[in-house]
Short mmCIF file of C-alpha atoms in Angstrom, two decimals:
data_model
loop_
_atom_site.label_atom_id
_atom_site.label_comp_id
_atom_site.label_asym_id
_atom_site.label_seq_id
_atom_site.Cartn_x
_atom_site.Cartn_y
_atom_site.Cartn_z
CA MET A 1 -6.46 -13.93 62.14
CA ARG A 2 -2.73 -13.96 61.38
CA ASN A 3 -3.26 -15.91 58.17
CA PHE A 4 -5.95 -13.46 57.18
CA LYS A 5 -3.57 -10.51 57.68
CA LYS A 6 -0.80 -12.29 55.77
CA ASP A 7 -3.18 -13.15 52.94
CA LEU A 8 -4.48 -9.59 52.89
CA ILE A 9 -0.92 -8.21 52.76
CA LYS A 10 -0.03 -10.66 49.94
CA ILE A 11 -3.09 -9.60 47.98
CA LEU A 12 -2.29 -5.93 48.57
CA VAL A 13 1.33 -6.43 47.46
CA ALA A 14 0.15 -8.34 44.37
CA VAL A 15 -2.26 -5.52 43.48
CA ILE A 16 0.49 -2.92 43.94
CA VAL A 17 2.94 -4.94 41.81
CA LEU A 18 0.25 -5.43 39.17
CA PHE A 19 -0.53 -1.70 39.19
CA LEU A 20 3.15 -0.75 38.92
CA SER A 21 3.80 -3.22 36.09
CA ALA A 22 0.70 -2.02 34.21
CA SER A 23 1.87 1.58 34.66
CA ALA A 24 5.34 0.69 33.37
CA ILE A 25 3.91 -1.10 30.33
CA ASP A 26 1.57 1.80 29.63
CA THR A 27 4.44 4.29 29.92
CA LEU A 28 6.60 2.25 27.55
CA SER A 29 3.80 1.99 25.00
CA ASP A 30 3.22 5.75 25.28
CA ILE A 31 6.93 6.37 24.63
CA ILE A 32 6.85 4.12 21.56
CA VAL A 33 3.74 5.84 20.19
CA PHE A 34 5.23 9.27 20.92
CA LYS A 35 8.45 8.43 19.04
CA ARG A 36 6.48 7.10 16.08
CA ASN A 37 4.30 10.21 16.02
CA GLN A 38 7.41 12.42 16.16
CA GLU A 39 8.87 10.58 13.15
CA MET A 40 5.58 10.99 11.31
CA LEU A 41 5.53 14.69 12.16
CA VAL A 42 9.06 15.16 10.82
CA ASN A 43 8.10 13.29 7.63
CA TYR A 44 4.97 15.42 7.33
CA GLN A 45 7.05 18.59 7.63
CA LYS A 46 9.46 17.29 4.98
CA ILE A 47 6.55 16.52 2.65
CA ASN A 48 5.17 20.02 3.18
CA SER A 49 8.55 21.57 2.40
CA SER A 50 8.85 19.43 -0.74
CA ILE A 51 5.41 20.66 -1.84
CA ILE A 52 6.48 24.25 -1.23
CA ASN A 53 9.69 23.68 -3.20
CA TYR A 54 7.73 22.05 -6.01
CA ASP A 55 5.33 24.99 -6.19
CA THR A 56 8.27 27.40 -6.11
CA SER A 57 9.91 25.58 -9.00
CA LYS A 58 6.65 25.70 -10.95
CA VAL A 59 6.27 29.45 -10.41
CA SER A 60 9.95 30.04 -11.21
CA PHE A 61 9.66 28.23 -14.50
CA GLN A 62 6.48 30.07 -15.42
CA LEU A 63 8.28 33.34 -14.75
CA TYR A 64 11.24 32.13 -16.78
CA SER A 65 9.04 31.22 -19.72
CA ARG A 66 7.57 34.74 -19.70
CA THR A 67 10.64 36.84 -18.94
CA ARG A 68 13.56 34.65 -20.06
CA VAL A 69 15.59 35.88 -17.07
CA LYS A 70 18.31 33.39 -16.18
CA LYS A 71 17.93 33.96 -12.42
CA THR A 72 14.40 32.54 -12.45
CA LEU A 73 15.70 29.45 -14.26
CA GLU A 74 18.37 29.09 -11.57
CA ASP A 75 15.65 29.45 -8.90
CA TYR A 76 13.72 26.70 -10.66
CA GLU A 77 16.73 24.38 -10.72
CA LYS A 78 17.52 25.11 -7.07
CA SER A 79 13.98 24.38 -5.85
CA THR A 80 13.74 21.26 -8.04
CA LYS A 81 16.97 19.91 -6.55
CA ALA A 82 15.62 20.64 -3.06
CA THR A 83 12.39 18.77 -3.88
CA VAL A 84 14.25 15.75 -5.21
CA GLY A 85 16.58 15.81 -2.20
CA ILE A 86 13.71 15.81 0.27
CA LEU A 87 11.94 13.02 -1.58
CA THR A 88 15.15 10.99 -1.56
CA GLU A 89 15.39 11.48 2.21
CA LEU A 90 11.80 10.26 2.56
CA ALA A 91 12.33 7.14 0.42
CA PRO A 92 12.69 4.80 3.45
CA ALA A 93 9.45 6.13 4.92
CA PHE A 94 7.69 5.59 1.60
CA ALA A 95 8.95 2.00 1.47
CA GLN A 96 6.80 1.04 4.46
CA SER A 97 3.69 0.40 2.39
CA GLU A 98 3.10 -0.53 -1.21
CA ARG A 99 0.71 2.33 -1.82
CA SER A 100 3.10 5.03 -0.59
CA GLN A 101 5.98 3.39 -2.46
CA MET A 102 3.90 3.49 -5.64
CA ASP A 103 2.99 7.14 -5.00
CA TYR A 104 6.69 7.92 -4.46
CA ARG A 105 7.57 6.37 -7.81
CA ILE A 106 4.78 8.30 -9.52
CA VAL A 107 5.95 11.61 -8.07
CA THR A 108 9.58 11.01 -9.02
CA GLN A 109 8.59 9.95 -12.55
CA MET A 110 6.42 13.03 -12.94
CA LEU A 111 9.32 15.20 -11.79
CA GLU A 112 11.57 13.51 -14.35
CA HIS A 113 9.00 14.05 -17.12
CA ARG A 114 8.59 17.67 -16.08
CA ASN A 115 12.34 18.12 -16.17
CA GLU A 116 12.44 16.60 -19.67
CA LEU A 117 9.76 19.03 -20.81
CA ILE A 118 11.69 21.95 -19.41
CA GLU A 119 14.91 20.77 -21.05
CA SER A 120 13.10 20.48 -24.37
CA TYR A 121 11.67 23.96 -23.83
CA ASN A 122 15.16 25.31 -23.20
CA SER A 123 16.46 23.57 -26.31
CA TYR A 124 13.56 25.13 -28.22
CA ILE A 125 14.75 28.57 -27.12
CA VAL A 126 18.36 27.79 -28.02
CA THR A 127 17.70 26.17 -31.41
CA GLY A 128 14.83 28.43 -32.44
CA LEU A 129 12.44 25.64 -33.43
CA LYS A 130 8.88 26.57 -34.15
CA ILE A 131 6.53 25.90 -31.26
CA GLU A 132 4.21 23.86 -33.51
CA LYS A 133 6.92 21.27 -34.16
CA LEU A 134 7.77 21.12 -30.51
CA ALA A 135 4.12 20.73 -29.46
CA LYS A 136 3.50 17.99 -32.02
CA SER A 137 6.42 16.01 -30.69
CA MET A 138 5.14 16.30 -27.11
CA ILE A 139 1.54 15.24 -27.76
CA PRO A 140 2.30 11.49 -27.49
CA MET A 141 4.12 12.06 -24.21
CA TYR A 142 1.15 13.99 -22.81
CA ILE A 143 -1.19 11.19 -23.90
CA VAL A 144 1.01 8.55 -22.27
CA MET A 145 1.28 10.61 -19.08
CA THR A 146 -2.49 11.08 -18.93
CA ILE A 147 -3.19 7.38 -19.51
CA THR A 148 -0.56 6.44 -16.94
CA LEU A 149 -2.10 8.72 -14.34
CA LEU A 150 -5.57 7.31 -15.03
CA ILE A 151 -4.29 3.75 -14.70
CA ILE A 152 -2.37 4.55 -11.54
CA THR A 153 -5.39 6.26 -10.04
CA PHE A 154 -8.06 3.67 -10.77
CA VAL A 155 -6.33 0.27 -11.00
CA PRO A 156 -5.32 0.02 -7.31
CA ASP A 157 -8.88 0.77 -6.21
CA LEU A 158 -10.22 -1.79 -8.66
CA VAL A 159 -7.73 -4.38 -7.45
CA MET A 160 -8.73 -3.73 -3.85
CA THR A 161 -12.48 -3.92 -4.51
CA LEU A 162 -12.44 -6.80 -7.00
CA PRO A 163 -12.00 -9.52 -4.33
CA ARG A 164 -14.89 -8.04 -2.32
CA ILE A 165 -17.09 -8.09 -5.41
CA LEU A 166 -16.16 -11.66 -6.23
CA MET A 167 -16.62 -12.84 -2.64
CA ASN A 168 -20.19 -11.50 -2.42
#
């Protein structure tokens, strides 16, 4: 009977230790997941604010192109700098996967192209070039941008599905 009680106590202690260790492991994994989700939430909020800044810069430039008021151009430049700053802060998060890194490069290149277009528009206003000459010089850039976006959109999907097609 004594051995039975001792064995029963040992089993009970083992179950309690097992339960406590499982609870500790579960708590630690919950903490890790919570921290990761918090980082993702902060990144999500930064992405939303960069989208808002991008839209603000777009609206500011459209207003500037209609009214030629210098304050709207300054608003455009301010919101564009904020967008680029936020994207620069998010660069390490984008580096975690190839797809998001590629998307990050696309967005930054499109912002650079947009900035070039705006600078050329401003130089058009300053120099007084005719809009036809300016538009003709930008057509190749629009074609290249369109082709680049098509390639960027469809090539990764093709590359991902091509092995599946060949394996079947």
